CSV table of C-alpha atoms in Angstrom, one decimal:
chain,number,residue,atom,x,y,z
A,1,GLU,CA,172.3,163.0,103.8
A,2,ARG,CA,170.4,163.6,107.0
A,3,THR,CA,166.6,164.4,107.3
A,4,PRO,CA,165.8,167.2,109.6
A,5,VAL,CA,163.8,166.2,112.7
A,6,THR,CA,160.6,168.2,112.9
A,7,SER,CA,158.8,169.1,116.0
A,8,THR,CA,155.8,167.0,116.7
A,9,SER,CA,154.0,169.7,118.8
A,10,THR,CA,150.4,170.6,118.1
A,11,THR,CA,150.9,174.0,118.5
A,12,PRO,CA,149.2,176.0,115.9
A,13,SER,CA,152.2,177.8,114.8
A,14,THR,CA,154.3,175.9,112.0
A,15,THR,CA,156.5,173.0,112.8
A,16,ALA,CA,160.4,174.0,112.7
A,17,SER,CA,163.3,171.8,112.3
A,18,ARG,CA,165.0,171.1,115.7
A,19,ARG,CA,168.4,172.5,116.4
A,20,ALA,CA,170.9,171.2,118.6
A,21,LEU,CA,172.1,173.2,121.5
A,22,VAL,CA,175.9,172.9,121.3
A,23,THR,CA,178.0,174.2,124.1
A,24,LEU,CA,181.4,175.3,123.2
A,25,ASP,CA,184.2,176.3,125.8
A,26,LEU,CA,186.0,179.4,124.7
A,27,ASP,CA,189.5,180.0,126.3
A,28,ARG,CA,192.2,177.6,125.1
A,29,THR,CA,189.5,175.6,123.1
A,30,LEU,CA,188.2,178.1,120.4
A,31,ILE,CA,190.1,181.4,121.3
A,32,TYR,CA,193.7,181.8,122.1
A,33,SER,CA,195.8,184.4,123.8
A,34,ALA,CA,199.1,185.4,121.9
A,35,HIS,CA,201.0,183.7,124.7
A,36,ALA,CA,199.1,180.4,124.2
A,37,ILE,CA,199.6,180.5,120.5
A,38,ALA,CA,203.2,180.9,120.9
A,39,GLU,CA,203.3,178.0,123.4
A,40,GLY,CA,201.3,175.9,121.1
A,41,ALA,CA,203.7,176.7,118.2
A,42,GLY,CA,206.2,174.6,120.0
A,43,PRO,CA,210.3,174.9,120.0
A,44,GLY,CA,211.6,176.0,116.8
A,45,LYS,CA,208.4,177.2,115.3
A,46,ASP,CA,207.5,180.5,114.2
A,47,ALA,CA,205.2,181.8,116.7
A,48,ASP,CA,205.1,185.1,114.9
A,49,ALA,CA,203.8,183.5,111.8
A,50,ALA,CA,201.1,181.4,113.7
A,51,LEU,CA,199.9,184.7,115.5
A,52,SER,CA,199.8,186.5,112.1
A,53,ALA,CA,197.6,183.9,110.6
A,54,ALA,CA,194.9,184.0,113.5
A,55,GLN,CA,192.2,186.6,113.7
A,56,CYS,CA,191.8,188.9,116.6
A,57,VAL,CA,188.4,188.5,118.3
A,58,GLU,CA,188.9,190.2,121.6
A,59,MET,CA,190.5,193.7,122.3
A,60,TYR,CA,191.4,194.7,126.0
A,61,GLN,CA,192.8,198.2,127.0
A,62,GLY,CA,193.2,199.0,123.2
A,63,ARG,CA,195.4,196.0,122.5
A,64,PRO,CA,194.7,192.5,120.9
A,65,GLN,CA,194.0,190.0,123.5
A,66,SER,CA,192.4,186.7,122.2
A,67,PHE,CA,192.5,185.2,118.6
A,68,MET,CA,190.8,182.5,116.4
A,69,SER,CA,192.3,180.6,113.6
A,70,THR,CA,190.7,181.2,110.2
A,71,MET,CA,189.9,177.4,110.2
A,72,SER,CA,188.1,177.7,113.5
A,73,MET,CA,186.2,180.7,112.4
A,74,THR,CA,184.9,178.8,109.2
A,75,LEU,CA,184.0,175.8,111.3
A,76,LEU,CA,182.3,177.9,113.8
A,77,GLY,CA,180.2,179.5,111.1
A,78,ASP,CA,179.3,176.1,109.7
A,79,LEU,CA,178.3,174.9,113.2
A,80,HIS,CA,176.3,177.7,113.9
A,81,ALA,CA,174.4,177.4,110.7
A,82,ALA,CA,173.4,173.9,111.7
A,83,SER,CA,172.6,174.5,115.5
A,84,ASP,CA,172.4,177.0,118.5
A,85,VAL,CA,176.0,177.4,119.7
A,86,VAL,CA,176.2,178.2,123.2
A,87,PRO,CA,179.7,179.8,124.2
A,88,THR,CA,180.7,178.5,127.6
A,89,THR,CA,183.3,180.1,129.7
A,90,THR,CA,184.7,180.6,133.1
A,91,ARG,CA,184.7,184.5,132.3
A,92,THR,CA,182.7,187.0,133.8
A,93,ILE,CA,179.8,188.8,131.7
A,94,GLU,CA,182.2,191.8,131.3
A,95,GLN,CA,185.1,189.7,130.0
A,96,TYR,CA,183.0,187.5,127.8
A,97,ARG,CA,181.3,190.6,126.1
A,98,ARG,CA,184.7,191.8,124.9
A,99,ILE,CA,184.9,188.8,122.7
A,100,ARG,CA,183.5,189.3,119.2
A,101,LEU,CA,182.7,185.9,117.7
A,102,PRO,CA,182.2,185.6,113.7
A,103,ILE,CA,178.6,184.5,114.6
A,104,GLY,CA,177.3,187.7,116.2
A,105,VAL,CA,175.5,187.6,119.6
A,106,PRO,CA,174.5,184.0,120.2
A,107,ARG,CA,170.9,183.1,121.2
A,108,PHE,CA,172.4,181.7,124.4
A,109,ALA,CA,175.6,181.8,126.4
A,110,ILE,CA,177.0,180.7,129.7
A,111,THR,CA,179.5,182.7,131.6
A,112,SER,CA,180.9,182.9,135.1
A,113,ASN,CA,181.2,178.8,135.5
A,114,GLY,CA,177.5,178.7,135.0
A,115,GLY,CA,176.7,181.4,137.5
A,116,ASN,CA,175.1,183.4,134.4
A,117,ILE,CA,172.9,182.4,131.5
A,118,LEU,CA,173.0,185.0,128.9
A,119,VAL,CA,169.8,185.3,126.4
A,120,GLU,CA,170.4,187.2,123.4
A,121,GLY,CA,173.5,189.0,125.3
A,122,HIS,CA,171.6,189.7,128.3
A,123,PRO,CA,171.5,188.0,131.9
A,124,ASP,CA,168.5,185.7,132.3
A,125,PRO,CA,166.6,187.0,135.2
A,126,GLU,CA,165.2,183.7,136.2
A,127,TRP,CA,168.4,182.1,136.2
A,128,SER,CA,170.1,185.0,138.1
A,129,ARG,CA,167.3,184.9,140.8
A,130,ARG,CA,167.7,181.0,141.2
A,131,VAL,CA,171.5,181.3,141.7
A,132,ALA,CA,171.2,184.2,144.2
A,133,SER,CA,168.6,182.2,146.0
A,134,LEU,CA,170.7,179.0,146.1
A,135,LEU,CA,173.6,181.0,147.4
A,136,ASP,CA,171.6,182.6,150.3
A,137,ARG,CA,170.2,178.9,151.0
A,138,LEU,CA,173.8,177.5,151.1
A,139,ALA,CA,175.0,176.7,154.5
A,140,VAL,CA,177.1,173.9,153.3
A,141,GLY,CA,180.6,173.4,152.0
A,142,GLY,CA,181.7,174.5,148.4
A,143,ASP,CA,181.6,171.0,146.8
A,144,GLU,CA,177.8,170.4,147.8
A,145,GLY,CA,177.1,174.1,146.6
A,146,PHE,CA,178.8,173.4,143.3
A,147,ALA,CA,176.9,170.0,142.9
A,148,ARG,CA,173.7,172.0,143.4
A,149,LEU,CA,174.5,174.8,140.9
A,150,ALA,CA,175.4,172.0,138.4
A,151,GLN,CA,172.2,170.4,139.0
A,152,ASP,CA,170.3,173.7,138.4
A,153,LEU,CA,172.3,174.4,135.5
A,154,ARG,CA,171.5,171.1,133.8
A,155,ASP,CA,167.8,171.6,134.8
A,156,ARG,CA,167.9,174.9,133.1
A,157,LEU,CA,169.5,173.9,130.1
A,158,GLN,CA,166.7,171.2,129.6
A,159,ARG,CA,164.3,173.8,130.0
A,160,VAL,CA,165.9,175.9,127.3
A,161,ALA,CA,166.5,173.0,125.1
A,162,HIS,CA,162.7,172.3,125.4
A,163,LEU,CA,162.0,176.0,124.3
A,164,VAL,CA,164.2,175.7,121.4
A,165,LEU,CA,162.8,172.6,120.2
A,166,ARG,CA,159.2,174.1,120.2
A,167,VAL,CA,160.3,177.0,118.1
């Protein structure tokens, strides 16, 4: 049995258990399209049975778009109970918001390949300013630009983790 790690902060507020931040990729890791489910069923398998066993978590233009297995939903709930789950995706904010995860709106999410950080479902204005400023300053090739964005994202996640650990 694990003992929770408690904050050593001397802040007058009560000490709280530290919660890990767990980034979790969405597409083809946690959620799947009907096509991906059929593809994963393999030859000779009943793709319809695999799809009917999955739960719809995204609607697009009135049709089911993305699905999760019941087991994934249960495990995600367990993970969420023990940590701050941070959905991470290449999707735009609009595309991400169509997804209805069984954990509700997470405290943090990363969309657009790190171009946006959402805090309780809303873009983080500080991060948005940093990305815009970085893009304005870039007079370099794409690889260096992505390297700078990646470093800024790592720095921001460390700051967010520090804030979470103080809560």
